[in-house]
Short mmCIF file of C-alpha atoms in Angstrom, two decimals:
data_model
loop_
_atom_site.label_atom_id
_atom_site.label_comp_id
_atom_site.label_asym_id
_atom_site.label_seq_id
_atom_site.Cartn_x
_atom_site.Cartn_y
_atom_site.Cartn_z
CA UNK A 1 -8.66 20.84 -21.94
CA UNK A 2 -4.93 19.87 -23.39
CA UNK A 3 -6.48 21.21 -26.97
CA UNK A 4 -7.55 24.78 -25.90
CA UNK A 5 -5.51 25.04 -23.00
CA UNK A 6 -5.63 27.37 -20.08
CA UNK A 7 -5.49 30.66 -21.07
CA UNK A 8 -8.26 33.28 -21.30
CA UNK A 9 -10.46 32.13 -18.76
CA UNK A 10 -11.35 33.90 -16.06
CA UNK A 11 -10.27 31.73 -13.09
CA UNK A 12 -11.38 33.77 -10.21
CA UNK A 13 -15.49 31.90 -11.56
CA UNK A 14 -14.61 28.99 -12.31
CA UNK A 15 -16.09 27.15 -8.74
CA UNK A 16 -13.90 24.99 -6.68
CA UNK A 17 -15.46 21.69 -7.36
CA UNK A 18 -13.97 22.47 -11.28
CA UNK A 19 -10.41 22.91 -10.22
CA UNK A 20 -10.58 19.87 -8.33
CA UNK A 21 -11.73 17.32 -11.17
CA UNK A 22 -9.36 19.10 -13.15
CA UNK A 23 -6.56 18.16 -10.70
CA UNK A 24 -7.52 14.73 -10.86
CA UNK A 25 -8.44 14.07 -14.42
CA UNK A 26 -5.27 15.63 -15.68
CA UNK A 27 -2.88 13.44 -17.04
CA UNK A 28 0.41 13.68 -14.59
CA UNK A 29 3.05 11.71 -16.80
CA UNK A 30 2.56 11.38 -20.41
CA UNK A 31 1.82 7.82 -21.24
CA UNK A 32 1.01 7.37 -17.43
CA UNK A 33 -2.21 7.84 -16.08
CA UNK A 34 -3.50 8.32 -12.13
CA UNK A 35 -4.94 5.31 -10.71
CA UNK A 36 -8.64 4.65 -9.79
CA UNK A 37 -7.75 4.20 -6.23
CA UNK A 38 -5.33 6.80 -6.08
CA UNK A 39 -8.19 9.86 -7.55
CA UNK A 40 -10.53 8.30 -4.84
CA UNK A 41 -7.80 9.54 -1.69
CA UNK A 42 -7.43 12.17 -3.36
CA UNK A 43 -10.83 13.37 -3.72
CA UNK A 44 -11.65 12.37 -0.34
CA UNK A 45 -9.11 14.18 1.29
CA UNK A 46 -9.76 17.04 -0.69
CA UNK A 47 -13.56 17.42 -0.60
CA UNK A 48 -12.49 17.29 3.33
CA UNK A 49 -10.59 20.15 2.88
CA UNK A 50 -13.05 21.93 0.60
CA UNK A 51 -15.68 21.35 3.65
CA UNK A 52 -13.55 23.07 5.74
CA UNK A 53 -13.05 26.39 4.07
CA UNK A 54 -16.50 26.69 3.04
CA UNK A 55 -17.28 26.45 6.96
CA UNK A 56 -15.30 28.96 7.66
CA UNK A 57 -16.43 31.26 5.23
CA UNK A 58 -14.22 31.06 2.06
CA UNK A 59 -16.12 30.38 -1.30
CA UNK A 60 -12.98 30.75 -3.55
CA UNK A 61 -9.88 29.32 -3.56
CA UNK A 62 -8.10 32.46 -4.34
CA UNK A 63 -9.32 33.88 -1.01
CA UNK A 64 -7.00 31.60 0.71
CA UNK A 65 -3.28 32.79 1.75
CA UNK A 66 -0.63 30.57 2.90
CA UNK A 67 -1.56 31.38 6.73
CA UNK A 68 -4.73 29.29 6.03
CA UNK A 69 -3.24 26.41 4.80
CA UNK A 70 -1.14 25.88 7.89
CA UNK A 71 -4.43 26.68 10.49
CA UNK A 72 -5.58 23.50 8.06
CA UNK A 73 -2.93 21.60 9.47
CA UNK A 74 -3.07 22.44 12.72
CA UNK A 75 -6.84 21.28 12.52
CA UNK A 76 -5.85 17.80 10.81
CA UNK A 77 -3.21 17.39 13.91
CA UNK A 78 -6.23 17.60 16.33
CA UNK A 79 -7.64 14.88 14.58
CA UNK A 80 -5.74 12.65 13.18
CA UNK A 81 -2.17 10.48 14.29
CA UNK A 82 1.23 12.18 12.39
CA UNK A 83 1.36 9.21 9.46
CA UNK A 84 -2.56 10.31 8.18
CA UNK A 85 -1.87 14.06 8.71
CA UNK A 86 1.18 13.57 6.45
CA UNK A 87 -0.36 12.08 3.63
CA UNK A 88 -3.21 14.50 3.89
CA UNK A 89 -1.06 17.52 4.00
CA UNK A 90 1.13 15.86 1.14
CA UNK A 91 -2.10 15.33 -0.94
CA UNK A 92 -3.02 19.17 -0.16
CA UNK A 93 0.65 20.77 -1.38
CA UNK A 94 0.40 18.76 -4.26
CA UNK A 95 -3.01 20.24 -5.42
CA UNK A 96 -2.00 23.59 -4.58
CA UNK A 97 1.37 23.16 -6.39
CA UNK A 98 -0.49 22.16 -9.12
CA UNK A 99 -2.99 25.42 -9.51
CA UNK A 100 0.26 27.41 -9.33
CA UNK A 101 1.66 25.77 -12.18
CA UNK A 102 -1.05 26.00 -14.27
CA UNK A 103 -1.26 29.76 -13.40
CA UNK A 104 -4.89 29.10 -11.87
CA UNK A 105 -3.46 30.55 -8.80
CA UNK A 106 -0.99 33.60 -8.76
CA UNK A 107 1.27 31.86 -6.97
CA UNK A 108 2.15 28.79 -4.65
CA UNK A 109 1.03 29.00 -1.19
CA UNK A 110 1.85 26.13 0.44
CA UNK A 111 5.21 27.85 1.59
CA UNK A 112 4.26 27.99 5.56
CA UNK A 113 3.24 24.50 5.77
CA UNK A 114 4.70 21.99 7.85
CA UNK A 115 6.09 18.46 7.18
CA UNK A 116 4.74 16.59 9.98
CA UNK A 117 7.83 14.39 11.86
CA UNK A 118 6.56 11.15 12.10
CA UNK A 119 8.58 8.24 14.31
CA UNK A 120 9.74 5.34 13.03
CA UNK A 121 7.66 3.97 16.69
CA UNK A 122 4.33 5.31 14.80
CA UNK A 123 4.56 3.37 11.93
CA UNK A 124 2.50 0.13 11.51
CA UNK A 125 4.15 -2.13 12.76
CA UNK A 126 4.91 -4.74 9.59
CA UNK A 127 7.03 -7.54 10.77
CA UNK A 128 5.76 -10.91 10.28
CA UNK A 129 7.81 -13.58 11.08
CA UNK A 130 8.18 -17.07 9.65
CA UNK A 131 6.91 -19.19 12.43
CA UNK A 132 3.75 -16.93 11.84
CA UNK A 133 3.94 -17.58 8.55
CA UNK A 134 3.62 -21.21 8.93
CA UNK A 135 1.01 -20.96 11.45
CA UNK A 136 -1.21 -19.12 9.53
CA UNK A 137 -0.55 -21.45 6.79
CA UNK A 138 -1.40 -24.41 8.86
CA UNK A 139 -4.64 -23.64 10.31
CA UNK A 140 -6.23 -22.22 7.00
CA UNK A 141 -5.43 -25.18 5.28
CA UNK A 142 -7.54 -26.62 7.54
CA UNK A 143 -10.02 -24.27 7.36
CA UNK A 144 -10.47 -22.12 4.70
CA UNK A 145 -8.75 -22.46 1.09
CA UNK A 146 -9.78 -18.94 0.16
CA UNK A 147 -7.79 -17.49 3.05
CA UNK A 148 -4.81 -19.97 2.43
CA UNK A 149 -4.80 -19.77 -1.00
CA UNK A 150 -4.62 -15.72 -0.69
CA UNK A 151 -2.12 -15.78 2.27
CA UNK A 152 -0.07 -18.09 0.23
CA UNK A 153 0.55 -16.21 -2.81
CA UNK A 154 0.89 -12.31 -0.75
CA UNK A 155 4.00 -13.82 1.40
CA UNK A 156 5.44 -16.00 -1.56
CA UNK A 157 5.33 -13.30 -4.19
CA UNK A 158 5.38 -10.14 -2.69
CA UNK A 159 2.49 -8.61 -4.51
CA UNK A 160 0.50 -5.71 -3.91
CA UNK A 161 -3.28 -6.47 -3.55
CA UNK A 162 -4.75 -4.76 -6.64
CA UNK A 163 -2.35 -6.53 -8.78
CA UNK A 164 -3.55 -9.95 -7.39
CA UNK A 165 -6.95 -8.95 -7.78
CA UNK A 166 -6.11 -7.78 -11.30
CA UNK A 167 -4.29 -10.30 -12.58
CA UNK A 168 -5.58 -12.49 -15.18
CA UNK A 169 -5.05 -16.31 -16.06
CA UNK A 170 -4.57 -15.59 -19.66
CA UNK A 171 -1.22 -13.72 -18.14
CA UNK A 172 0.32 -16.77 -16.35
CA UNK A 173 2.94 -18.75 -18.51
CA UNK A 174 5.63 -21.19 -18.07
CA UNK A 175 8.99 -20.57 -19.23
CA UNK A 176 10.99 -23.46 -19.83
CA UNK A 177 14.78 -21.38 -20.40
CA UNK A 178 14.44 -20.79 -16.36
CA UNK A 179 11.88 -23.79 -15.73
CA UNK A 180 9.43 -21.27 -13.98
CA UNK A 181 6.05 -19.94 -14.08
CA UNK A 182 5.81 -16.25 -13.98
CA UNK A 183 2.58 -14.16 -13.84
CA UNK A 184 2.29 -10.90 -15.50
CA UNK A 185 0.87 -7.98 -13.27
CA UNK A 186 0.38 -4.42 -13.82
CA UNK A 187 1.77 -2.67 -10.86
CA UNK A 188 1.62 1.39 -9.80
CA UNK A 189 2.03 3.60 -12.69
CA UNK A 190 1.12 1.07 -15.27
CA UNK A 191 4.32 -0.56 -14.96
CA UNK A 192 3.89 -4.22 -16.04
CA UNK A 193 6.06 -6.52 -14.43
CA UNK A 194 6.77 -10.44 -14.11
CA UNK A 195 5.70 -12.21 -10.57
CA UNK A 196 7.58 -16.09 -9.71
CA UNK A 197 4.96 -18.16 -8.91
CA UNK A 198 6.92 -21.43 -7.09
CA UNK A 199 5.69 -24.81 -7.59
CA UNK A 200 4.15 -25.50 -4.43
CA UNK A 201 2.22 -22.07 -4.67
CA UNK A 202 0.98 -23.34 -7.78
CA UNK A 203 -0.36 -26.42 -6.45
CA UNK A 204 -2.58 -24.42 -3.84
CA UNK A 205 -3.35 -21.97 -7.01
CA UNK A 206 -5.20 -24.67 -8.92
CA UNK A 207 -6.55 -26.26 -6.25
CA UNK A 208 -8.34 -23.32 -5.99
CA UNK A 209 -9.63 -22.86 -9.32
CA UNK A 210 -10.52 -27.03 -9.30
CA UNK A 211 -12.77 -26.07 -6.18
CA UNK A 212 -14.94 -23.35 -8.07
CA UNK A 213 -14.87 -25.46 -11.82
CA UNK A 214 -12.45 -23.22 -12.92
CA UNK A 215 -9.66 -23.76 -15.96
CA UNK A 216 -6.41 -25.07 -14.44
CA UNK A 217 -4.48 -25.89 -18.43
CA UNK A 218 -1.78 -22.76 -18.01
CA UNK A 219 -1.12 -20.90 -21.92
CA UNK A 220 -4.84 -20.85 -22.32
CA UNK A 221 -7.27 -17.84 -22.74
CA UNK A 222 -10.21 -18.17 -20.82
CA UNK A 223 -10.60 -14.82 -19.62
CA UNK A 224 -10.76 -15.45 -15.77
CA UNK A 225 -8.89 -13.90 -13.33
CA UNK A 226 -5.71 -15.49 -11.43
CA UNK A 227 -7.40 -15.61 -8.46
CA UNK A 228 -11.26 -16.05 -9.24
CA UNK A 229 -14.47 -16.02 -7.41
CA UNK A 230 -16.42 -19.02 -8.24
CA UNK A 231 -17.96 -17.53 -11.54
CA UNK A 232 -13.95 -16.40 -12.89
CA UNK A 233 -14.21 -12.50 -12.52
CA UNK A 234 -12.15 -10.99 -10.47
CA UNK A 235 -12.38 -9.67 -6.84
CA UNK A 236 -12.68 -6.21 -6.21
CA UNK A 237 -9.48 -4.92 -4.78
CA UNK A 238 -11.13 -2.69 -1.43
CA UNK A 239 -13.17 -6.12 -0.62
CA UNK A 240 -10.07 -8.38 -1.11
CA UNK A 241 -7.86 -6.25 1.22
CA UNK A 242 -10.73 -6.57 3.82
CA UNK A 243 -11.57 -10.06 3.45
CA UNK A 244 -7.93 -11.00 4.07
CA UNK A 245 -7.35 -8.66 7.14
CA UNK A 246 -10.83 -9.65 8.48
CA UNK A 247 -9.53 -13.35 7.88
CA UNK A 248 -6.27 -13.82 8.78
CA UNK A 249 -7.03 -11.05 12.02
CA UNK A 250 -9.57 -13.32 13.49
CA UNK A 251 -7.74 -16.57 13.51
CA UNK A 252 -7.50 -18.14 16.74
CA UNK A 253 -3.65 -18.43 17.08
CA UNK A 254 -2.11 -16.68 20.28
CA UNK A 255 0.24 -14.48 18.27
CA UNK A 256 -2.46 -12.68 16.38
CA UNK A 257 -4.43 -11.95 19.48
CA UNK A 258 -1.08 -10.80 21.32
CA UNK A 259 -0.79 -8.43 18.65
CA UNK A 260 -4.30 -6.95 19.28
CA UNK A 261 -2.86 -6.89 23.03
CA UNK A 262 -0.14 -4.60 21.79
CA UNK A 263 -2.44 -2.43 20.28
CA UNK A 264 -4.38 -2.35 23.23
CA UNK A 265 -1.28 -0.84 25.11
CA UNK A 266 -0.18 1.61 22.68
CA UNK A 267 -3.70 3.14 22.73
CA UNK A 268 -3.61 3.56 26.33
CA UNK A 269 -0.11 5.15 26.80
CA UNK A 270 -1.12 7.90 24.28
CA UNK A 271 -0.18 6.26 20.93
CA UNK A 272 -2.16 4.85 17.68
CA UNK A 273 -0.11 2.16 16.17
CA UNK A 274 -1.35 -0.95 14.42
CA UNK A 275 0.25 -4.62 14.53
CA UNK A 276 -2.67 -6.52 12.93
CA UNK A 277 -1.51 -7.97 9.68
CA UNK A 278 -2.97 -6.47 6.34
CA UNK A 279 -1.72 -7.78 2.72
CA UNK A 280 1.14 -4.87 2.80
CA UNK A 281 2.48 -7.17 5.64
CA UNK A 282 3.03 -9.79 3.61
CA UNK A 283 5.59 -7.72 0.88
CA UNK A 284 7.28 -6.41 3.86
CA UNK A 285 7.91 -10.20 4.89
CA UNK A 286 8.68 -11.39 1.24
CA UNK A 287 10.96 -8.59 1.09
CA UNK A 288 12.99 -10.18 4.50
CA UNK A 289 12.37 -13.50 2.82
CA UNK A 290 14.21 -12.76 0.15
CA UNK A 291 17.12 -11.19 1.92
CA UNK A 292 17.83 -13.44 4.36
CA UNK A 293 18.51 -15.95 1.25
CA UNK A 294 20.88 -14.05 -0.03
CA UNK A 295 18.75 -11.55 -2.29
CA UNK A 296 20.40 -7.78 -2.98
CA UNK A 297 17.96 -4.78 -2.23
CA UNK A 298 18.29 -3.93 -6.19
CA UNK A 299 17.27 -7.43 -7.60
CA UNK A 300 14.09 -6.91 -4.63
CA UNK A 301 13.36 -3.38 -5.60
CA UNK A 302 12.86 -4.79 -8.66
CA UNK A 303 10.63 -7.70 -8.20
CA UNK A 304 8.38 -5.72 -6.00
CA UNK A 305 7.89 -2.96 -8.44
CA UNK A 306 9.63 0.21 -6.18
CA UNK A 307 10.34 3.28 -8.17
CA UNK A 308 13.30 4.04 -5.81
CA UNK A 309 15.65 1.94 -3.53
CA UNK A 310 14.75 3.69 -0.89
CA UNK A 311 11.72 2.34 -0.62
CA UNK A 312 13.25 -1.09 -0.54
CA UNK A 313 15.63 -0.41 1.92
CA UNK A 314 13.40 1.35 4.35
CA UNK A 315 11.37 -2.30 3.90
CA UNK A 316 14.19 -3.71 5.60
CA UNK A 317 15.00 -1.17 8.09
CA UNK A 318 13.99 -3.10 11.39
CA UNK A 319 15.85 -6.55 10.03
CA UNK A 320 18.77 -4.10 9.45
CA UNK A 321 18.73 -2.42 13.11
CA UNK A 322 18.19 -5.82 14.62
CA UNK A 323 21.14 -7.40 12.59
CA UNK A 324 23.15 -4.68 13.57
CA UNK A 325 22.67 -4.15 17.30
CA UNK A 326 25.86 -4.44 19.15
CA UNK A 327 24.50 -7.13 21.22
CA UNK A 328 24.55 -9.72 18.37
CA UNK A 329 28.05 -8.44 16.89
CA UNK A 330 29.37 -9.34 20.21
CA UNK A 331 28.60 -13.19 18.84
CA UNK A 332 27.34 -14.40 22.87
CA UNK A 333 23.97 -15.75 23.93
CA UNK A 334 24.83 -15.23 27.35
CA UNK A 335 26.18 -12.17 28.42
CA UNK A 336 27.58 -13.75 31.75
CA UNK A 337 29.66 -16.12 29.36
CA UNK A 338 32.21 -13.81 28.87
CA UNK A 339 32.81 -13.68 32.60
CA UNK A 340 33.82 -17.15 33.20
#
């Protein structure tokens, strides 16, 4: 499309379905491109949307005015908590935004949308602390290497779980001017970056690759992934992020099933919030990890790959609001003390 452009077509027949794998195959950034998994949210919240105007009667986009887009939202917020009906309305500005730009549409209108509040109280719930940590550790060393082997490397690097599941073996390397091994991921964006992998995690790493007959000599090509099913390829990133919730969820420790307790409550005072653990728990705990030992948010923004600081610092928001509650600055454990 980038050699002929856009112009001289007659927009108002080109169908909807069109416009949409335009939106998606177009190039955003130059030199960047849109991830798999980030076209598949995208289509799927926008076919939903494009199922809901063709119910009620609209064939064309440019039958739509901004007065339907908002009676869009108001149909999401029947449906779905605040933190989904933000991303979908987020996803649905930015493909409008889009046809305005490219002068598809004759103009933007996405004006009379709302942003949807959400509280911090309906986000999922992403502390993990490090008596759970060594828990879990415990019993799936026991149990299953897989699971501890995964667990292991999510709350000791910090990384995402596509870039686990994409990283390769030929990428791992030892550098002897810092006397560490580093693993080279590609992150969001295509932004490559390097990943500490500690000495004990490496142990557990080639353990794991011993168990399936796997390559353990590091500087080699081999061309198996980091972390390998038994024939080398790599997992699939949608089943690896459900085998380790499914996993780690189902362990019989107390603290895991009190979560699902807490859950349980929320639900039945009116409100849809999450505590089981997922792999994102794990960066929000390396993240803590790393502050508590002495770490600055911009050397962590850094090592976990955030575009913005922001991000990092909203990671540690609830460490933050704990740390700073007046109780602890007043320095007692027991509040009577101060009476005697």
């Amino acid at each position: 499309m980038e050699e002929v452009g856009f112009r001289n077509i007659d927009w108002n027949d080109v169908p909807n379905d069109i416009l949409l794998y335009l939106f998606l195959h177009d190039q955003p950034t130059i030199g960047e491109k849109r991830a798999e998994s980030t076209k598949k949210e995208y289509f799927r919240d926008l076919k939903q949307f494009l199922e809901y105007i063709n119910e009620k009667g609209f064939s064309s986009l440019h039958s739509l005015n901004p007065e339907h887009l908002l009676q869009y939202q108001r149909y999401l917020e029947n449906k779905y908590k605040k933190t989904t009906l933000l991303r979908k309305s987020s996803v649905i500005k930015h493909f409008f935004r889009y046809l305005a730009n490219k002068e598809i549409l004759l103009q933007d209108i996405t004006r009379q949308m709302k942003r949807p509040k959400v509280n911090s109280e309906e986000l999922v719930n992403r502390d993990l602390f490090d008596h759970e940590v060594k828990q879990i550790l415990a019993y799936f060393k026991k149990t299953d290497w897989f699971a501890y082997t995964l667990f292991y490397l999510l709350v000791s690097t910090g990384m995402r779980i596509n870039e686990l599941a994409t990283a390769k073996w030929s990428n791992f390397r030892y550098e002897p001017s810092v006397d560490h091994f580093f693993l080279k991921v590609m992150g969001k964006g295509g932004k490559v970056r390097d990943i500490i992998i500690f000495n004990d995690v490496l142990e557990v790493v080639k353990e794991n690759r011993r168990r399936k007959s796997l390559n353990t000599q590091i500087g080699t090509f081999c061309g198996t992934a980091f972390f390998p099913k038994a024939n080398g390829k790599h997992y699939h990133t949608t089943y690896l992020s459900n085998e380790f919730t499914r996993v780690v969820n189902t362990a019989p420790l107390d603290f895991i099933q009190a979560r699902f307790e807490r859950e349980k409550e929320a639900l039945e005072g009116g409100q849809s919030i999450k505590y089981r653990i997922t792999p994102h728990t794990c960066r929000h705990y390396t993240a803590a990890y790393y502050m508590d030992n002495g770490i600055d948010p911009k050397a962590l923004q850094d090592m976990l790959g955030h575009s913005s600081l922001m991000t990092t610092e909203r990671y540690l928001r609830r460490k933050r609001s704990v740390e700073s509650h007046a109780g602890v600055k007043l320095g007692e454990n027991n509040f009577l003390k101060t009476f005697k």
